[in-house]
Tab-separated table of C-alpha atoms and ligand atoms in Angstrom:
chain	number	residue	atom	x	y	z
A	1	UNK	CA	0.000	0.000	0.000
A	2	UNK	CA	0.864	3.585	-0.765
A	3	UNK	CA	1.419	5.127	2.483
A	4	UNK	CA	3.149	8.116	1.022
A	5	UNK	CA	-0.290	8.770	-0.882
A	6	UNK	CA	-2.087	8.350	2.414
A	7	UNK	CA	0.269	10.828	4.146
A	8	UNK	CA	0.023	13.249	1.341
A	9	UNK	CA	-3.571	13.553	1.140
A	10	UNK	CA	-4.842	12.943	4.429
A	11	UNK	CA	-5.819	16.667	5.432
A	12	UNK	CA	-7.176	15.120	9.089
A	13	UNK	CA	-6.366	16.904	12.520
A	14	UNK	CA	-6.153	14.372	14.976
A	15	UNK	CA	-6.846	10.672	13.002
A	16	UNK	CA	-4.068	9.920	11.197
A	17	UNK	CA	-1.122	12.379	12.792
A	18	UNK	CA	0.911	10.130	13.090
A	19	UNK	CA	0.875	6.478	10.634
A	20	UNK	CA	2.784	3.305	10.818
A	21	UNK	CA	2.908	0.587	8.128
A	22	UNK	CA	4.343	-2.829	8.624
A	23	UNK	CA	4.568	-4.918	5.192
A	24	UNK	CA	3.811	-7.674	8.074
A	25	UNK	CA	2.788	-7.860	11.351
A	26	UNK	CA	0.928	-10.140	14.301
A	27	UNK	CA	-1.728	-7.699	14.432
A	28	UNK	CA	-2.415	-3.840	13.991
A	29	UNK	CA	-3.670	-3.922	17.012
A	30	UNK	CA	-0.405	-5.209	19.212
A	31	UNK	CA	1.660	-2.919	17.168
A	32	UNK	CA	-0.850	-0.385	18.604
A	33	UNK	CA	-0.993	-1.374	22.359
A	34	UNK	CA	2.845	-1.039	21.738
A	35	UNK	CA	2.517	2.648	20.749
A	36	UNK	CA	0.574	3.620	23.544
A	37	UNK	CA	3.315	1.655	25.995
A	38	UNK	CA	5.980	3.477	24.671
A	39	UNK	CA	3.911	7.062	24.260
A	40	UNK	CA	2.236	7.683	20.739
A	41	UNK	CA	-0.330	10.849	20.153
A	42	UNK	CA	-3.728	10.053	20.064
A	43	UNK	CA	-4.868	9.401	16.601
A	44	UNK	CA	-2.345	6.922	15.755
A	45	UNK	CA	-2.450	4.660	12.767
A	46	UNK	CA	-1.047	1.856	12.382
A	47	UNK	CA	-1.824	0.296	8.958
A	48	UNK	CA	-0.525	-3.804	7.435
A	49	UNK	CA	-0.341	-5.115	4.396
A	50	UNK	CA	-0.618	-8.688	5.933
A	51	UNK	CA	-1.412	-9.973	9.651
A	52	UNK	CA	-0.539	-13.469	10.448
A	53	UNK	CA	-2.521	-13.630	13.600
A	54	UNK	CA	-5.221	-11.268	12.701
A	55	UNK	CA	-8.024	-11.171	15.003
A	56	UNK	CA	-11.673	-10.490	15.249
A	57	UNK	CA	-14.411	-10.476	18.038
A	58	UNK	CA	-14.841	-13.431	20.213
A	59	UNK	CA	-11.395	-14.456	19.588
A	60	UNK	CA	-12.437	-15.539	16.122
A	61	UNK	CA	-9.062	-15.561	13.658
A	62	UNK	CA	-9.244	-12.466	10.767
A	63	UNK	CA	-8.252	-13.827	7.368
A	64	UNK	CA	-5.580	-11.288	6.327
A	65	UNK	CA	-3.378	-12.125	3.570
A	66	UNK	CA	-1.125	-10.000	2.081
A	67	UNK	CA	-1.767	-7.312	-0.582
A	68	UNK	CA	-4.909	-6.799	-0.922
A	69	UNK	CA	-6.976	-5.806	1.875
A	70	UNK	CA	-7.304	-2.892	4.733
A	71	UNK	CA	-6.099	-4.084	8.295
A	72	UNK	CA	-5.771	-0.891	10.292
A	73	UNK	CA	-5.570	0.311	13.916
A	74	UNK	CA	-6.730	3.798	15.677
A	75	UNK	CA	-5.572	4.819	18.810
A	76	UNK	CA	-7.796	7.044	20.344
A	77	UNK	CA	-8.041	8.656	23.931
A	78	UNK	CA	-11.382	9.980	24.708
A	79	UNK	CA	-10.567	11.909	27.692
A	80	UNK	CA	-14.127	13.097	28.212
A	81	UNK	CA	-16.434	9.782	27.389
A	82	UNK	CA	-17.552	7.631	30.005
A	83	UNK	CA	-16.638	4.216	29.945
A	84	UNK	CA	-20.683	3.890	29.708
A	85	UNK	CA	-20.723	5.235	25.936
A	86	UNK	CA	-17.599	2.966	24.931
A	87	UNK	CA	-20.328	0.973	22.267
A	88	UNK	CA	-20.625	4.507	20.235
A	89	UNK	CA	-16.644	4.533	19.425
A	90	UNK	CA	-17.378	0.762	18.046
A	91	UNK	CA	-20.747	2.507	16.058
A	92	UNK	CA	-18.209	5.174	14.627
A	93	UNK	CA	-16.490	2.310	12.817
A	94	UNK	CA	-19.037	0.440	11.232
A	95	UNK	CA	-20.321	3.786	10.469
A	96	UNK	CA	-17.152	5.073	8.905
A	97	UNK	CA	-16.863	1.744	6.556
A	98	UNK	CA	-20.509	1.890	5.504
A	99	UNK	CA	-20.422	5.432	4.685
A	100	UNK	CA	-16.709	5.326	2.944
A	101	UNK	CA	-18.299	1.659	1.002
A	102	UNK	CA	-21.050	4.187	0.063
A	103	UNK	CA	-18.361	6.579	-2.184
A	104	UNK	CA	-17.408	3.181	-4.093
A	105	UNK	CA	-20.965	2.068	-5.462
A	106	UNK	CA	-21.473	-0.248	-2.294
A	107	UNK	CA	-24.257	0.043	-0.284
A	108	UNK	CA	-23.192	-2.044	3.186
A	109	UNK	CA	-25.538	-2.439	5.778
A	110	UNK	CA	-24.589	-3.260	9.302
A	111	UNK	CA	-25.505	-6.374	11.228
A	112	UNK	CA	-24.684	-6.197	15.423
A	113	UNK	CA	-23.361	-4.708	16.197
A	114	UNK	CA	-20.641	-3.860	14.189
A	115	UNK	CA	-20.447	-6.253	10.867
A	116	UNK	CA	-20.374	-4.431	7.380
A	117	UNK	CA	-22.728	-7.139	5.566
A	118	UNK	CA	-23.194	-7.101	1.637
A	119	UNK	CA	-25.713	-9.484	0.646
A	120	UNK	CA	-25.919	-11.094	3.600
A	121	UNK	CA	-21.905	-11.865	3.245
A	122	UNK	CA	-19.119	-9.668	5.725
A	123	UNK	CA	-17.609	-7.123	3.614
A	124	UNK	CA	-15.510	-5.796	6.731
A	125	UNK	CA	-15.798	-5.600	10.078
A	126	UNK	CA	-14.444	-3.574	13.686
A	127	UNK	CA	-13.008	-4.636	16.875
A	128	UNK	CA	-12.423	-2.496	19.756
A	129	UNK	CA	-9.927	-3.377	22.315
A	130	UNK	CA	-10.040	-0.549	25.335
A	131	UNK	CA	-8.475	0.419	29.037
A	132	UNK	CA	-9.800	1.727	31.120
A	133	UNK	CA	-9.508	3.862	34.450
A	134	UNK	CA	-12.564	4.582	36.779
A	135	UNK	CA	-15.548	5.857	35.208
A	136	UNK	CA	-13.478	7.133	31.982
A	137	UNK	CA	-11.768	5.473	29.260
A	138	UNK	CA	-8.044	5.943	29.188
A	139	UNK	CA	-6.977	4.061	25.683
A	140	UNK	CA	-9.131	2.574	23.083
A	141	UNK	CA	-7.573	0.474	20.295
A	142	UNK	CA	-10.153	0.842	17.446
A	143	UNK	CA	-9.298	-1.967	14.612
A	144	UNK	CA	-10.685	-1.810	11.347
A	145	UNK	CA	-10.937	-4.553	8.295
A	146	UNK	CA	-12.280	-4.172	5.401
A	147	UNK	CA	-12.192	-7.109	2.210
A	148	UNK	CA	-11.045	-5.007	-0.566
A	149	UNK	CA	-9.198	-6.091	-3.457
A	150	UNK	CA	-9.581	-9.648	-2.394
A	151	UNK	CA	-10.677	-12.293	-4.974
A	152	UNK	CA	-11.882	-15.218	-3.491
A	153	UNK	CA	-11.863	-16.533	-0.354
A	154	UNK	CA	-10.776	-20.037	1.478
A	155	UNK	CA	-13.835	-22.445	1.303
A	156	UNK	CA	-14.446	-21.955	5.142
A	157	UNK	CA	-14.877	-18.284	4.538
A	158	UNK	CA	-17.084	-18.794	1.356
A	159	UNK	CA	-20.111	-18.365	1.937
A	160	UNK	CA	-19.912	-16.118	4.358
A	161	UNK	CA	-17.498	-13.234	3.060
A	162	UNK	CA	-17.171	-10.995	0.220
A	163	UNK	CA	-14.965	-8.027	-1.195
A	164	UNK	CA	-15.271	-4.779	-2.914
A	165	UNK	CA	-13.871	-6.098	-5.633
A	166	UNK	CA	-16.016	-9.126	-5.602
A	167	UNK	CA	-18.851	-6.653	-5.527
A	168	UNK	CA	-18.256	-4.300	-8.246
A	169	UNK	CA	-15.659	-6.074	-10.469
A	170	UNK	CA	-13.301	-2.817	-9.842
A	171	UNK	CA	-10.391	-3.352	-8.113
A	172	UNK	CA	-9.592	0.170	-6.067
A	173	UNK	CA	-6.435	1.624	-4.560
A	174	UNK	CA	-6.584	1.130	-0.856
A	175	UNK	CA	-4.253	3.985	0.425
A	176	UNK	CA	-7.478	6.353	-1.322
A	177	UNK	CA	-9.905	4.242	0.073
A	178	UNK	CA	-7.811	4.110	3.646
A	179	UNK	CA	-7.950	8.058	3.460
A	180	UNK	CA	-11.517	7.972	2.583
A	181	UNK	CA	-12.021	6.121	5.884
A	182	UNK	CA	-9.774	7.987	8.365
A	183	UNK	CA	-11.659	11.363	7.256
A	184	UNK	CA	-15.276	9.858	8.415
A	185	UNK	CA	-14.155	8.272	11.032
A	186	UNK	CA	-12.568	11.839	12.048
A	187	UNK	CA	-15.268	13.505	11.072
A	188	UNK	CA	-17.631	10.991	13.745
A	189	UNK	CA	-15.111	11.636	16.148
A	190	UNK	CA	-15.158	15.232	16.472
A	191	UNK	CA	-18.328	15.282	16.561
A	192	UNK	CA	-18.421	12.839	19.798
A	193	UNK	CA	-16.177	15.482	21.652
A	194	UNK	CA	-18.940	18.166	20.739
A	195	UNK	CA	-21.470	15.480	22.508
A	196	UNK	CA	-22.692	14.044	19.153
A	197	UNK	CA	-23.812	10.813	20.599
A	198	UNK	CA	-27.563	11.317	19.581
A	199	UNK	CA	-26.190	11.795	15.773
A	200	UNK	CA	-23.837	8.075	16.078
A	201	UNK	CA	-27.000	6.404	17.368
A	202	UNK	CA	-28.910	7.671	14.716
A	203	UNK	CA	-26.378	7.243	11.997
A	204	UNK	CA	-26.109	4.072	13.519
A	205	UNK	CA	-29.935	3.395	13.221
A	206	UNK	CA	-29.814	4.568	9.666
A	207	UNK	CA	-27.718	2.189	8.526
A	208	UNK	CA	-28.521	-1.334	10.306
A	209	UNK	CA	-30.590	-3.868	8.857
A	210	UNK	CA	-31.178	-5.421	12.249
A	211	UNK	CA	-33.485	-3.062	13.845
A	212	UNK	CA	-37.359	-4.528	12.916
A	213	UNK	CA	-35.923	-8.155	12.411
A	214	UNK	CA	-36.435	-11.073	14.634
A	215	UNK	CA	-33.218	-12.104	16.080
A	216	UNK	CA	-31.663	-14.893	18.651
A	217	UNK	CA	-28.852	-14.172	20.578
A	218	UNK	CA	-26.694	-16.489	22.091
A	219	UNK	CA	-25.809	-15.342	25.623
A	220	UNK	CA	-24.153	-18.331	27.255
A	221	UNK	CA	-26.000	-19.791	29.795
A	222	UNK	CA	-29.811	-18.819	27.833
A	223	UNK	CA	-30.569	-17.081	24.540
A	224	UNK	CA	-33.019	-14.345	23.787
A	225	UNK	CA	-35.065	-14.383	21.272
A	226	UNK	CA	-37.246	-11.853	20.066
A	227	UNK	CA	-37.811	-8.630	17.717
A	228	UNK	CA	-34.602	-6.308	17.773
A	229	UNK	CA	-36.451	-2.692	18.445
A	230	UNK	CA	-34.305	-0.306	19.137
A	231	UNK	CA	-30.871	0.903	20.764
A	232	UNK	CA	-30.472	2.815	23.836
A	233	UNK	CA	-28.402	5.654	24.746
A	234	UNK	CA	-25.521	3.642	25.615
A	235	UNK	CA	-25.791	1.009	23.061
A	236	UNK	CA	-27.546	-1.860	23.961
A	237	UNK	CA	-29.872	-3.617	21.424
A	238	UNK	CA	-32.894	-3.871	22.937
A	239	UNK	CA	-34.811	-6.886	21.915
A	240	UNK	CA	-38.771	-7.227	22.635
A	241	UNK	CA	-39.265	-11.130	23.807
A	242	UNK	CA	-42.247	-13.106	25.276
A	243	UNK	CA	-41.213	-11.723	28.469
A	244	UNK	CA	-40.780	-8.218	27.790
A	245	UNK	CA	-38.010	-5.860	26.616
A	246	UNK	CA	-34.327	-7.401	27.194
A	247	UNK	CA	-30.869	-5.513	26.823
A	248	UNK	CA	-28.141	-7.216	24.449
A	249	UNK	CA	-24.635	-5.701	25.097
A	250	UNK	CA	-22.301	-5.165	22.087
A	251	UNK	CA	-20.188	-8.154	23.201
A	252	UNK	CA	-22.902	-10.432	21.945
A	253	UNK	CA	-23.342	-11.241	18.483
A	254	UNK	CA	-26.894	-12.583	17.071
A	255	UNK	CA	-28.747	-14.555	14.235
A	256	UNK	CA	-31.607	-13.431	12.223
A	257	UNK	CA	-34.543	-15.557	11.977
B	301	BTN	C1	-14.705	-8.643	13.519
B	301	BTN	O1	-15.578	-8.458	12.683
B	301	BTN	O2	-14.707	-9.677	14.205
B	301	BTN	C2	-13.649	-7.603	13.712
B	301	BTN	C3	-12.551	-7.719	12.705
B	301	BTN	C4	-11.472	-6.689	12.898
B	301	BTN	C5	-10.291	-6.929	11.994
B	301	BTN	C6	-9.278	-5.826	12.069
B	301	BTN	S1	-8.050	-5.937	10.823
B	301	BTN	C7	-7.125	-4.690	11.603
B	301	BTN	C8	-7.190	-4.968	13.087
B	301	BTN	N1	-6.173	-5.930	13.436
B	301	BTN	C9	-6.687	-7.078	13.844
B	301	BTN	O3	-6.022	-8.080	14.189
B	301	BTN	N2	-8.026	-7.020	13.833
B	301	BTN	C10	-8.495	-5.727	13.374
């Protein structure tokens, strides 16, 4: 990837002030919890062309050859946001990706609470990784992958992912569409500082396909079942069920039925 193009026409404030690329790493997001060890501003990017131990949510592995894809980190420190509203950073992702997919020809939907689906197949997807101290958050780790120039996919991942340029046929230069996504997400960002959280719920709302279907979620020891209504102001998915209206935390993920 082109991170000379990404330096040169990023024209962020805080995302992006400061970007490291590794042709290969374990993860973006240890080379990130490294940065913030040894003292790195807050915006930080790091960016890979290949992960060997990419991961997703619920420790799930994150297919990341090399070459072809986005696999980024952002380090953010939201001085002001309670540990409460930590779901919204996660929103700002998925938001970020659908509304950057939106500028290629792609319209992505998300699925809880933070896949990027495209015809019922993951297109990309967010994982957030945070400390914290007291009430506030002290360092979030916000990951980012997105399927881009990808081709085809191993036969366990088949049916279930697909890429940009599986979708349109075009294959598209990353570092543009990595600078595409670092000025929404900054954009969503600065807007959280100026207490935008109603406008990331609603964005978020906007662009979900799981509000209004019936879902089941898979909570350990029981599962819910139900129709997804709504969020709340901190994030939760709130799910009417048999025996009234039950909260489903980001951590979980969910089926549609
Ligand atoms: C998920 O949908 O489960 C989240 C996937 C997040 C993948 C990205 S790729 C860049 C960053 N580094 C990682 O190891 N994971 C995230």
């Amino acid at each position: 990837m082109n991170i000379l193009e990404i330096r040169n026409k990023l024209s962020t404030n805080v995302i992006g002030r400061r970007i490291e690329y590794y042709k290969l790493t374990s993860s973006t997001m240890d080379e990130a919890e490294n940065l913030i060890k040894t003292g790195c501003p807050e915006g930080t990017v790091v960016i890979a062309d290949e992960q060997y131990r990419g991961r997703g949510r619920r420790r799930k592995e994150w297919f990341s050859p090399r070459g072809n894809n986005i696999y980024l980190s952002v380090v953010l420190f939201p001085e002001h946001l309670s540990i409460k509203y930590g779901s919204l950073i996660m929103f700002m992702g998925s938001i970020a990706m659908v509304k950057t997919l939106s500028e290629y020809g792609i319209c992505a939907k998300i699925k809880w609470p933070n896949d990027c689906m495209v015809d019922g197949k993951k297109i990309g997807g967010v994982l957030m990784e945070t400390t914290g101290e007291g009430e506030f958050i002290k360092n979030i780790v916000l990951g980012m992958g997105i399927n881009v120039n990808q081709d085809s996919f191993p036969l366990s991942l088949k049916d279930s992912a697909i890429s940009v340029l599986m979708k349109t046929k075009y294959k598209v230069d990353r570092a543009e569409m990595v600078v595409r996504l670092l000025y929404c997400l900054e954009e969503l960002y600065l807007s959280l500082e100026k207490r935008g959280r109603e406008k990331i719920l609603d964005l978020w709302k906007k662009y979900s396909d799981t509000i209004g279907k019936r879902v089941v979620v898979d909570m350990g020891d029981r599962t819910v079942e139900g129709k997804a209504k709504d969020i709340d102001k901190y994030g939760f998915l709130l799910v009417e069920t048999g025996r009234g209206l039950e909260k489903i935390a980001c951590r979980e993920t969910l089926r549609y039925i």
